[in-house]
Amino acid sequence: MSRGTTGYDRHITIFSPEGRLYQVEYAFKAIQTSGLTSVGVRGVDCACVATQKKIPDKLHDPTSVTNMHKITETIGVATTGIMPDARSSVQTLREEAAEFKFTYGYDMPVESLAKRAADLAQVYTQHAYMRPLGVSLIIIGIDVEGEVKTPKLFRCDPAGYYAGYKATSSGQKEQEANNFFEKKIKADPTAQLSFDDTVQTALGCLQAIMGADLKASDVELCVVRASDPKFTHMSDAEIETQLTAMAEKD
């Protein structure tokens, strides 16, 4: 922070002379310093999210440490950043989705949930008695309109911005991951990714940014498919099968 801007990061509601909100920028910094990178990829009939799995303490039960959360049966989210903030966001979204279904009689669409998550995050940037949540959300799900089932992928950030993506990332190595996806899409802009291609693209991205061969135990991966819209964790054996298929391609 340059000289002359001192003090403008004391309150979230005060703009600096350059038009910046430093507290919001610090929330993005908290996500990047979390030590994890998460990625999301959308295919023609599926979507998946994958994230690094790190157990912070050897005494922790590994099954109790996760960054993947189910919001409804067909919508899930990968969180990156401060874990308590992530749990708070997930609980709020579950309540929002349940209230929507109670009021309207059908499941909340993925985009409506992403918009609501972004709206709530944006409110946290307006009031001096709040602070932005230091968490980024990558949301996947299947929207069902009659017989049509469409995979969706959205990302929400602490500033309250959300958008739909073909592929996206967040966390420590977000830029490297986005570069990987941009090269992939530039090479074949009209690619229609199958389920296996979608999963292997996500795993390939994590492997590229980590600079080492992945093991199934290093990754958490969840999927939704048009044929089975439930938000599903892939087992270590299933992930290992995909990693083996990737290695055989190379």
Tab-separated table of N, CA and C in Angstrom, residues 54-211:
chain	number	residue	atom	x	y	z
A	54	LYS	N	-5.698	-31.511	1.868
A	54	LYS	CA	-4.579	-31.441	2.802
A	54	LYS	C	-5.119	-31.595	4.211
A	55	ILE	N	-4.539	-32.512	4.959
A	55	ILE	CA	-4.931	-32.710	6.355
A	55	ILE	C	-3.994	-31.867	7.219
A	56	PRO	N	-4.520	-30.842	7.891
A	56	PRO	CA	-3.639	-29.900	8.600
A	56	PRO	C	-2.915	-30.488	9.802
A	57	ASP	N	-3.432	-31.585	10.351
A	57	ASP	CA	-2.824	-32.157	11.547
A	57	ASP	C	-2.896	-33.674	11.450
A	58	LYS	N	-1.821	-34.348	11.803
A	58	LYS	CA	-1.787	-35.814	11.719
A	58	LYS	C	-2.811	-36.477	12.632
A	59	LEU	N	-3.250	-35.739	13.665
A	59	LEU	CA	-4.226	-36.312	14.597
A	59	LEU	C	-5.669	-36.178	14.103
A	60	HIS	N	-5.867	-35.411	13.027
A	60	HIS	CA	-7.218	-35.245	12.490
A	60	HIS	C	-7.704	-36.533	11.829
A	61	ASP	N	-8.998	-36.769	11.932
A	61	ASP	CA	-9.623	-37.844	11.178
A	61	ASP	C	-9.814	-37.340	9.746
A	62	PRO	N	-9.145	-37.936	8.752
A	62	PRO	CA	-9.214	-37.416	7.379
A	62	PRO	C	-10.634	-37.329	6.823
A	63	THR	N	-11.522	-38.208	7.279
A	63	THR	CA	-12.898	-38.200	6.752
A	63	THR	C	-13.690	-36.989	7.233
A	64	SER	N	-13.176	-36.299	8.253
A	64	SER	CA	-13.900	-35.130	8.777
A	64	SER	C	-13.409	-33.819	8.162
A	65	VAL	N	-12.381	-33.900	7.311
A	65	VAL	CA	-11.816	-32.699	6.687
A	65	VAL	C	-12.241	-32.673	5.225
A	66	THR	N	-13.045	-31.689	4.849
A	66	THR	CA	-13.527	-31.604	3.469
A	66	THR	C	-13.780	-30.157	3.068
A	67	ASN	N	-13.630	-29.899	1.772
A	67	ASN	CA	-13.986	-28.606	1.203
A	67	ASN	C	-15.162	-28.738	0.239
A	68	MET	N	-15.770	-29.921	0.192
A	68	MET	CA	-16.924	-30.191	-0.666
A	68	MET	C	-18.180	-30.278	0.191
A	69	HIS	N	-19.211	-29.568	-0.214
A	69	HIS	CA	-20.433	-29.529	0.589
A	69	HIS	C	-21.661	-29.651	-0.303
A	70	LYS	N	-22.594	-30.484	0.117
A	70	LYS	CA	-23.858	-30.627	-0.598
A	70	LYS	C	-24.825	-29.555	-0.108
A	71	ILE	N	-25.420	-28.803	-1.054
A	71	ILE	CA	-26.417	-27.792	-0.706
A	71	ILE	C	-27.810	-28.390	-0.825
A	72	THR	N	-28.106	-28.966	-1.992
A	72	THR	CA	-29.325	-29.755	-2.184
A	72	THR	C	-28.888	-31.091	-2.771
A	73	GLU	N	-29.838	-31.938	-3.128
A	73	GLU	CA	-29.484	-33.236	-3.703
A	73	GLU	C	-28.715	-33.080	-5.018
A	74	THR	N	-29.007	-31.999	-5.774
A	74	THR	CA	-28.420	-31.856	-7.105
A	74	THR	C	-27.449	-30.673	-7.224
A	75	ILE	N	-27.210	-29.968	-6.127
A	75	ILE	CA	-26.297	-28.822	-6.149
A	75	ILE	C	-25.254	-28.984	-5.051
A	76	GLY	N	-24.004	-28.751	-5.409
A	76	GLY	CA	-22.937	-28.815	-4.418
A	76	GLY	C	-21.960	-27.676	-4.624
A	77	VAL	N	-21.091	-27.491	-3.663
A	77	VAL	CA	-20.158	-26.372	-3.716
A	77	VAL	C	-18.789	-26.804	-3.205
A	78	ALA	N	-17.751	-26.275	-3.876
A	78	ALA	CA	-16.375	-26.421	-3.395
A	78	ALA	C	-15.959	-25.082	-2.815
A	79	THR	N	-15.489	-25.091	-1.582
A	79	THR	CA	-15.113	-23.845	-0.910
A	79	THR	C	-13.587	-23.735	-0.838
A	80	THR	N	-13.092	-22.503	-0.995
A	80	THR	CA	-11.659	-22.236	-0.880
A	80	THR	C	-11.480	-20.991	-0.035
A	81	GLY	N	-10.661	-21.081	1.009
A	81	GLY	CA	-10.422	-19.924	1.869
A	81	GLY	C	-10.489	-20.288	3.332
A	82	ILE	N	-11.067	-19.403	4.117
A	82	ILE	CA	-11.148	-19.597	5.570
A	82	ILE	C	-12.278	-20.570	5.884
A	83	MET	N	-11.931	-21.691	6.504
A	83	MET	CA	-12.893	-22.771	6.697
A	83	MET	C	-14.137	-22.380	7.503
A	84	PRO	N	-14.013	-21.671	8.642
A	84	PRO	CA	-15.234	-21.285	9.372
A	84	PRO	C	-16.169	-20.392	8.545
A	85	ASP	N	-15.593	-19.495	7.737
A	85	ASP	CA	-16.403	-18.673	6.840
A	85	ASP	C	-17.112	-19.544	5.812
A	86	ALA	N	-16.414	-20.562	5.333
A	86	ALA	CA	-16.996	-21.474	4.350
A	86	ALA	C	-18.195	-22.213	4.938
A	87	ARG	N	-18.039	-22.715	6.165
A	87	ARG	CA	-19.147	-23.450	6.797
A	87	ARG	C	-20.352	-22.548	7.010
A	88	SER	N	-20.096	-21.293	7.385
A	88	SER	CA	-21.184	-20.339	7.572
A	88	SER	C	-21.918	-20.094	6.247
A	89	SER	N	-21.164	-19.916	5.161
A	89	SER	CA	-21.764	-19.692	3.844
A	89	SER	C	-22.591	-20.895	3.404
A	90	VAL	N	-22.045	-22.086	3.615
A	90	VAL	CA	-22.742	-23.309	3.213
A	90	VAL	C	-24.065	-23.456	3.971
A	91	GLN	N	-24.035	-23.213	5.277
A	91	GLN	CA	-25.251	-23.320	6.073
A	91	GLN	C	-26.308	-22.318	5.602
A	92	THR	N	-25.873	-21.097	5.301
A	92	THR	CA	-26.801	-20.068	4.814
A	92	THR	C	-27.429	-20.484	3.490
A	93	LEU	N	-26.622	-21.042	2.583
A	93	LEU	CA	-27.138	-21.455	1.280
A	93	LEU	C	-28.098	-22.627	1.408
A	94	ARG	N	-27.836	-23.536	2.332
A	94	ARG	CA	-28.774	-24.649	2.561
A	94	ARG	C	-30.128	-24.130	3.023
A	95	GLU	N	-30.086	-23.146	3.918
A	95	GLU	CA	-31.335	-22.554	4.402
A	95	GLU	C	-32.074	-21.828	3.285
A	96	GLU	N	-31.325	-21.108	2.441
A	96	GLU	CA	-31.938	-20.399	1.322
A	96	GLU	C	-32.592	-21.374	0.348
A	97	ALA	N	-31.896	-22.479	0.046
A	97	ALA	CA	-32.432	-23.470	-0.893
A	97	ALA	C	-33.674	-24.155	-0.325
A	98	ALA	N	-33.638	-24.454	0.980
A	98	ALA	CA	-34.794	-25.097	1.613
A	98	ALA	C	-36.001	-24.159	1.629
A	99	GLU	N	-35.749	-22.882	1.915
A	99	GLU	CA	-36.841	-21.904	1.942
A	99	GLU	C	-37.436	-21.706	0.556
A	100	PHE	N	-36.582	-21.707	-0.472
A	100	PHE	CA	-37.052	-21.557	-1.853
A	100	PHE	C	-37.976	-22.726	-2.216
A	101	LYS	N	-37.563	-23.944	-1.880
A	101	LYS	CA	-38.387	-25.115	-2.226
A	101	LYS	C	-39.703	-25.109	-1.449
A	102	PHE	N	-39.655	-24.687	-0.197
A	102	PHE	CA	-40.874	-24.618	0.610
A	102	PHE	C	-41.852	-23.590	0.026
A	103	THR	N	-41.311	-22.462	-0.453
A	103	THR	CA	-42.153	-21.374	-0.968
A	103	THR	C	-42.717	-21.681	-2.351
A	104	TYR	N	-41.871	-22.208	-3.246
A	104	TYR	CA	-42.269	-22.347	-4.650
A	104	TYR	C	-42.581	-23.779	-5.074
A	105	GLY	N	-42.209	-24.758	-4.272
A	105	GLY	CA	-42.589	-26.136	-4.561
A	105	GLY	C	-41.682	-26.868	-5.520
A	106	TYR	N	-40.548	-26.279	-5.882
A	106	TYR	CA	-39.581	-26.984	-6.738
A	106	TYR	C	-38.172	-26.567	-6.316
A	107	ASP	N	-37.177	-27.365	-6.761
A	107	ASP	CA	-35.800	-27.118	-6.337
A	107	ASP	C	-35.281	-25.790	-6.870
A	108	MET	N	-34.468	-25.137	-6.068
A	108	MET	CA	-33.881	-23.856	-6.455
A	108	MET	C	-32.922	-24.052	-7.634
A	109	PRO	N	-33.079	-23.283	-8.728
A	109	PRO	CA	-32.135	-23.390	-9.846
A	109	PRO	C	-30.719	-22.994	-9.404
A	110	VAL	N	-29.737	-23.542	-10.101
A	110	VAL	CA	-28.337	-23.308	-9.722
A	110	VAL	C	-27.995	-21.824	-9.811
A	111	GLU	N	-28.429	-21.167	-10.887
A	111	GLU	CA	-28.095	-19.750	-11.044
A	111	GLU	C	-28.753	-18.897	-9.968
A	112	SER	N	-29.976	-19.243	-9.572
A	112	SER	CA	-30.649	-18.491	-8.511
A	112	SER	C	-29.878	-18.611	-7.200
A	113	LEU	N	-29.348	-19.806	-6.932
A	113	LEU	CA	-28.564	-20.005	-5.717
A	113	LEU	C	-27.258	-19.219	-5.776
A	114	ALA	N	-26.592	-19.246	-6.937
A	114	ALA	CA	-25.344	-18.498	-7.102
A	114	ALA	C	-25.592	-17.000	-6.946
A	115	LYS	N	-26.700	-16.518	-7.520
A	115	LYS	CA	-27.030	-15.094	-7.404
A	115	LYS	C	-27.303	-14.728	-5.951
A	116	ARG	N	-28.000	-15.601	-5.243
A	116	ARG	CA	-28.292	-15.331	-3.828
A	116	ARG	C	-27.008	-15.316	-3.005
A	117	ALA	N	-26.099	-16.245	-3.281
A	117	ALA	CA	-24.810	-16.279	-2.575
A	117	ALA	C	-24.035	-14.994	-2.822
A	118	ALA	N	-24.047	-14.518	-4.070
A	118	ALA	CA	-23.341	-13.291	-4.409
A	118	ALA	C	-23.999	-12.076	-3.754
A	119	ASP	N	-25.329	-12.053	-3.742
A	119	ASP	CA	-26.051	-10.929	-3.109
A	119	ASP	C	-25.710	-10.828	-1.621
A	120	LEU	N	-25.677	-11.968	-0.954
A	120	LEU	CA	-25.363	-11.978	0.482
A	120	LEU	C	-23.922	-11.532	0.724
A	121	ALA	N	-22.999	-12.002	-0.142
A	121	ALA	CA	-21.598	-11.595	-0.001
A	121	ALA	C	-21.448	-10.091	-0.218
A	122	GLN	N	-22.223	-9.542	-1.152
A	122	GLN	CA	-22.106	-8.110	-1.446
A	122	GLN	C	-22.576	-7.252	-0.269
A	123	VAL	N	-23.590	-7.725	0.463
A	123	VAL	CA	-24.080	-6.992	1.631
A	123	VAL	C	-22.964	-6.831	2.672
A	124	TYR	N	-22.093	-7.830	2.745
A	124	TYR	CA	-20.997	-7.791	3.721
A	124	TYR	C	-19.959	-6.727	3.384
A	125	THR	N	-20.020	-6.172	2.168
A	125	THR	CA	-19.070	-5.123	1.789
A	125	THR	C	-19.633	-3.721	2.022
A	126	GLN	N	-20.872	-3.625	2.517
A	126	GLN	CA	-21.529	-2.322	2.640
A	126	GLN	C	-21.543	-1.763	4.061
A	127	HIS	N	-21.401	-2.652	5.044
A	127	HIS	CA	-21.628	-2.235	6.422
A	127	HIS	C	-20.346	-2.287	7.244
A	128	ALA	N	-20.123	-1.259	8.043
A	128	ALA	CA	-18.896	-1.168	8.843
A	128	ALA	C	-18.854	-2.207	9.957
A	129	TYR	N	-20.015	-2.712	10.368
A	129	TYR	CA	-20.032	-3.688	11.464
A	129	TYR	C	-19.913	-5.121	10.952
A	130	MET	N	-19.659	-5.305	9.656
A	130	MET	CA	-19.445	-6.633	9.081
A	130	MET	C	-18.047	-6.675	8.468
A	131	ARG	N	-17.616	-7.851	8.103
A	131	ARG	CA	-16.404	-7.980	7.293
A	131	ARG	C	-16.718	-8.950	6.161
A	132	PRO	N	-16.042	-8.813	5.027
A	132	PRO	CA	-16.287	-9.764	3.933
A	132	PRO	C	-15.902	-11.174	4.362
A	133	LEU	N	-16.597	-12.165	3.816
A	133	LEU	CA	-16.246	-13.554	4.086
A	133	LEU	C	-15.037	-13.926	3.223
A	134	GLY	N	-14.024	-14.469	3.849
A	134	GLY	CA	-12.805	-14.836	3.122
A	134	GLY	C	-12.925	-16.196	2.478
A	135	VAL	N	-13.911	-16.339	1.599
A	135	VAL	CA	-14.141	-17.643	0.963
A	135	VAL	C	-14.671	-17.435	-0.452
A	136	SER	N	-14.199	-18.292	-1.346
A	136	SER	CA	-14.694	-18.320	-2.722
A	136	SER	C	-15.475	-19.616	-2.922
A	137	LEU	N	-16.599	-19.523	-3.628
A	137	LEU	CA	-17.465	-20.688	-3.827
A	137	LEU	C	-17.509	-21.067	-5.300
A	138	ILE	N	-17.252	-22.326	-5.608
A	138	ILE	CA	-17.467	-22.855	-6.955
A	138	ILE	C	-18.670	-23.792	-6.861
A	139	ILE	N	-19.735	-23.413	-7.539
A	139	ILE	CA	-21.020	-24.112	-7.412
A	139	ILE	C	-21.310	-24.887	-8.692
A	140	ILE	N	-21.665	-26.171	-8.547
A	140	ILE	CA	-22.091	-26.970	-9.695
A	140	ILE	C	-23.460	-27.580	-9.410
A	141	GLY	N	-24.174	-27.886	-10.475
A	141	GLY	CA	-25.480	-28.511	-10.312
A	141	GLY	C	-26.095	-28.814	-11.662
A	142	ILE	N	-27.224	-29.500	-11.623
A	142	ILE	CA	-27.990	-29.815	-12.828
A	142	ILE	C	-29.332	-29.106	-12.737
A	143	ASP	N	-29.597	-28.250	-13.726
A	143	ASP	CA	-30.908	-27.600	-13.818
A	143	ASP	C	-31.830	-28.486	-14.648
A	144	VAL	N	-33.004	-28.782	-14.119
A	144	VAL	CA	-33.964	-29.651	-14.807
A	144	VAL	C	-35.142	-28.807	-15.270
A	145	GLU	N	-35.339	-28.742	-16.588
A	145	GLU	CA	-36.477	-28.044	-17.184
A	145	GLU	C	-37.232	-29.044	-18.045
A	146	GLY	N	-38.265	-29.666	-17.471
A	146	GLY	CA	-38.977	-30.718	-18.195
A	146	GLY	C	-38.064	-31.904	-18.427
A	147	GLU	N	-37.844	-32.241	-19.700
A	147	GLU	CA	-36.966	-33.364	-20.042
A	147	GLU	C	-35.514	-32.926	-20.219
A	148	VAL	N	-35.277	-31.612	-20.218
A	148	VAL	CA	-33.927	-31.088	-20.473
A	148	VAL	C	-33.167	-30.947	-19.156
A	149	LYS	N	-31.983	-31.546	-19.104
A	149	LYS	CA	-31.125	-31.465	-17.921
A	149	LYS	C	-29.810	-30.808	-18.330
A	150	THR	N	-29.535	-29.639	-17.743
A	150	THR	CA	-28.388	-28.831	-18.160
A	150	THR	C	-27.391	-28.664	-17.021
A	151	PRO	N	-26.115	-29.038	-17.230
A	151	PRO	CA	-25.103	-28.815	-16.185
A	151	PRO	C	-24.760	-27.337	-16.074
A	152	LYS	N	-24.512	-26.883	-14.855
A	152	LYS	CA	-24.189	-25.476	-14.599
A	152	LYS	C	-22.951	-25.386	-13.722
A	153	LEU	N	-22.166	-24.337	-13.952
A	153	LEU	CA	-20.966	-24.076	-13.161
A	153	LEU	C	-20.875	-22.574	-12.904
A	154	PHE	N	-20.834	-22.188	-11.628
A	154	PHE	CA	-20.738	-20.779	-11.258
A	154	PHE	C	-19.640	-20.602	-10.210
A	155	ARG	N	-19.102	-19.380	-10.159
A	155	ARG	CA	-18.180	-19.036	-9.078
A	155	ARG	C	-18.608	-17.715	-8.453
A	156	CYS	N	-18.588	-17.665	-7.115
A	156	CYS	CA	-18.925	-16.450	-6.372
A	156	CYS	C	-17.713	-16.023	-5.558
A	157	ASP	N	-17.464	-14.707	-5.499
A	157	ASP	CA	-16.306	-14.224	-4.758
A	157	ASP	C	-16.733	-13.288	-3.621
A	158	PRO	N	-15.799	-12.881	-2.748
A	158	PRO	CA	-16.156	-12.063	-1.577
A	158	PRO	C	-16.713	-10.685	-1.902
A	159	ALA	N	-16.478	-10.209	-3.139
A	159	ALA	CA	-16.991	-8.895	-3.514
A	159	ALA	C	-18.466	-8.949	-3.897
A	160	GLY	N	-19.010	-10.159	-4.058
A	160	GLY	CA	-20.403	-10.301	-4.459
A	160	GLY	C	-20.579	-10.452	-5.955
A	161	TYR	N	-19.509	-10.800	-6.664
A	161	TYR	CA	-19.587	-11.012	-8.111
A	161	TYR	C	-19.766	-12.492	-8.379
A	162	TYR	N	-20.640	-12.815	-9.341
A	162	TYR	CA	-20.781	-14.216	-9.751
A	162	TYR	C	-20.934	-14.267	-11.268
A	163	ALA	N	-20.549	-15.395	-11.847
A	163	ALA	CA	-20.703	-15.588	-13.290
A	163	ALA	C	-20.678	-17.080	-13.580
A	164	GLY	N	-21.248	-17.444	-14.731
A	164	GLY	CA	-21.177	-18.826	-15.194
A	164	GLY	C	-19.885	-19.052	-15.958
A	165	TYR	N	-19.369	-20.263	-15.893
A	165	TYR	CA	-18.076	-20.566	-16.518
A	165	TYR	C	-18.113	-21.903	-17.251
A	166	LYS	N	-17.235	-22.025	-18.259
A	166	LYS	CA	-16.937	-23.328	-18.851
A	166	LYS	C	-15.965	-24.076	-17.943
A	167	ALA	N	-15.011	-23.316	-17.393
A	167	ALA	CA	-14.041	-23.855	-16.435
A	167	ALA	C	-13.536	-22.689	-15.603
A	168	THR	N	-13.269	-22.937	-14.330
A	168	THR	CA	-12.816	-21.860	-13.455
A	168	THR	C	-11.982	-22.433	-12.320
A	169	SER	N	-11.388	-21.539	-11.539
A	169	SER	CA	-10.562	-21.975	-10.411
A	169	SER	C	-10.547	-20.889	-9.355
A	170	SER	N	-10.069	-21.256	-8.187
A	170	SER	CA	-9.863	-20.273	-7.119
A	170	SER	C	-8.822	-20.825	-6.161
A	171	GLY	N	-8.161	-19.915	-5.453
A	171	GLY	CA	-7.181	-20.353	-4.469
A	171	GLY	C	-5.774	-19.903	-4.781
A	172	GLN	N	-4.823	-20.620	-4.204
A	172	GLN	CA	-3.427	-20.212	-4.220
A	172	GLN	C	-2.859	-20.081	-5.632
A	173	LYS	N	-3.165	-21.035	-6.508
A	173	LYS	CA	-2.606	-21.029	-7.858
A	173	LYS	C	-3.702	-20.820	-8.904
A	174	GLU	N	-4.577	-19.885	-8.583
A	174	GLU	CA	-5.716	-19.593	-9.466
A	174	GLU	C	-5.263	-19.162	-10.861
A	175	GLN	N	-4.272	-18.286	-10.929
A	175	GLN	CA	-3.834	-17.765	-12.235
A	175	GLN	C	-3.266	-18.876	-13.104
A	176	GLU	N	-2.431	-19.742	-12.512
A	176	GLU	CA	-1.859	-20.851	-13.284
A	176	GLU	C	-2.944	-21.784	-13.792
A	177	ALA	N	-3.947	-22.043	-12.946
A	177	ALA	CA	-5.045	-22.928	-13.337
A	177	ALA	C	-5.861	-22.309	-14.463
A	178	ASN	N	-6.151	-21.011	-14.354
A	178	ASN	CA	-6.907	-20.337	-15.411
A	178	ASN	C	-6.138	-20.336	-16.732
A	179	ASN	N	-4.821	-20.168	-16.655
A	179	ASN	CA	-3.995	-20.229	-17.871
A	179	ASN	C	-4.091	-21.603	-18.519
A	180	PHE	N	-4.086	-22.645	-17.695
A	180	PHE	CA	-4.224	-24.025	-18.200
A	180	PHE	C	-5.541	-24.188	-18.945
A	181	PHE	N	-6.630	-23.717	-18.331
A	181	PHE	CA	-7.947	-23.853	-18.954
A	181	PHE	C	-8.057	-23.034	-20.236
A	182	GLU	N	-7.496	-21.818	-20.221
A	182	GLU	CA	-7.561	-20.955	-21.408
A	182	GLU	C	-6.841	-21.604	-22.599
A	183	LYS	N	-5.689	-22.213	-22.337
A	183	LYS	CA	-4.962	-22.900	-23.407
A	183	LYS	C	-5.770	-24.078	-23.936
A	184	LYS	N	-6.407	-24.796	-23.010
A	184	LYS	CA	-7.201	-25.965	-23.381
A	184	LYS	C	-8.381	-25.558	-24.263
A	185	ILE	N	-9.063	-24.496	-23.876
A	185	ILE	CA	-10.244	-24.049	-24.622
A	185	ILE	C	-9.830	-23.390	-25.943
A	186	LYS	N	-8.713	-22.651	-25.917
A	186	LYS	CA	-8.230	-22.012	-27.149
A	186	LYS	C	-7.859	-23.068	-28.189
A	187	ALA	N	-7.326	-24.198	-27.735
A	187	ALA	CA	-6.926	-25.261	-28.655
A	187	ALA	C	-8.131	-25.889	-29.343
A	188	ASP	N	-9.277	-25.928	-28.656
A	188	ASP	CA	-10.497	-26.516	-29.228
A	188	ASP	C	-11.713	-25.813	-28.625
A	189	PRO	N	-12.072	-24.631	-29.175
A	189	PRO	CA	-13.142	-23.809	-28.581
A	189	PRO	C	-14.512	-24.479	-28.576
A	190	THR	N	-14.749	-25.406	-29.518
A	190	THR	CA	-16.075	-26.030	-29.626
A	190	THR	C	-16.113	-27.424	-29.002
A	191	ALA	N	-15.131	-27.750	-28.183
A	191	ALA	CA	-15.053	-29.087	-27.597
A	191	ALA	C	-16.296	-29.398	-26.762
A	192	GLN	N	-16.823	-30.585	-26.951
A	192	GLN	CA	-17.951	-31.077	-26.163
A	192	GLN	C	-17.402	-32.156	-25.229
A	193	LEU	N	-17.124	-31.789	-24.002
A	193	LEU	CA	-16.435	-32.694	-23.087
A	193	LEU	C	-17.381	-33.768	-22.559
A	194	SER	N	-16.946	-35.018	-22.712
A	194	SER	CA	-17.690	-36.132	-22.118
A	194	SER	C	-17.416	-36.167	-20.616
A	195	PHE	N	-18.041	-37.109	-19.921
A	195	PHE	CA	-17.822	-37.219	-18.474
A	195	PHE	C	-16.352	-37.469	-18.159
A	196	ASP	N	-15.750	-38.440	-18.846
A	196	ASP	CA	-14.343	-38.769	-18.581
A	196	ASP	C	-13.429	-37.593	-18.917
A	197	ASP	N	-13.707	-36.919	-20.041
A	197	ASP	CA	-12.888	-35.766	-20.431
A	197	ASP	C	-12.992	-34.642	-19.399
A	198	THR	N	-14.189	-34.431	-18.875
A	198	THR	CA	-14.411	-33.369	-17.889
A	198	THR	C	-13.605	-33.638	-16.618
A	199	VAL	N	-13.718	-34.854	-16.113
A	199	VAL	CA	-13.005	-35.231	-14.890
A	199	VAL	C	-11.499	-35.170	-15.109
A	200	GLN	N	-11.039	-35.677	-16.258
A	200	GLN	CA	-9.604	-35.710	-16.523
A	200	GLN	C	-9.034	-34.311	-16.775
A	201	THR	N	-9.848	-33.397	-17.302
A	201	THR	CA	-9.401	-32.010	-17.462
A	201	THR	C	-9.167	-31.370	-16.103
A	202	ALA	N	-10.095	-31.612	-15.171
A	202	ALA	CA	-9.952	-31.058	-13.813
A	202	ALA	C	-8.721	-31.649	-13.120
A	203	LEU	N	-8.552	-32.961	-13.204
A	203	LEU	CA	-7.395	-33.612	-12.579
A	203	LEU	C	-6.091	-33.181	-13.255
A	204	GLY	N	-6.127	-33.050	-14.578
A	204	GLY	CA	-4.942	-32.632	-15.319
A	204	GLY	C	-4.504	-31.226	-14.932
A	205	CYS	N	-5.491	-30.356	-14.687
A	205	CYS	CA	-5.179	-28.987	-14.263
A	205	CYS	C	-4.497	-28.995	-12.898
A	206	LEU	N	-5.058	-29.736	-11.947
A	206	LEU	CA	-4.449	-29.800	-10.613
A	206	LEU	C	-3.035	-30.377	-10.690
A	207	GLN	N	-2.876	-31.406	-11.523
A	207	GLN	CA	-1.562	-32.038	-11.656
A	207	GLN	C	-0.549	-31.059	-12.254
A	208	ALA	N	-0.998	-30.256	-13.230
A	208	ALA	CA	-0.104	-29.300	-13.887
A	208	ALA	C	0.343	-28.200	-12.928
A	209	ILE	N	-0.579	-27.677	-12.131
A	209	ILE	CA	-0.211	-26.557	-11.250
A	209	ILE	C	0.574	-27.022	-10.025
A	210	MET	N	0.391	-28.300	-9.643
A	210	MET	CA	1.152	-28.827	-8.508
A	210	MET	C	2.552	-29.264	-8.923
A	211	GLY	N	2.716	-29.533	-10.210
A	211	GLY	CA	4.027	-29.905	-10.724
A	211	GLY	C	4.487	-31.275	-10.295
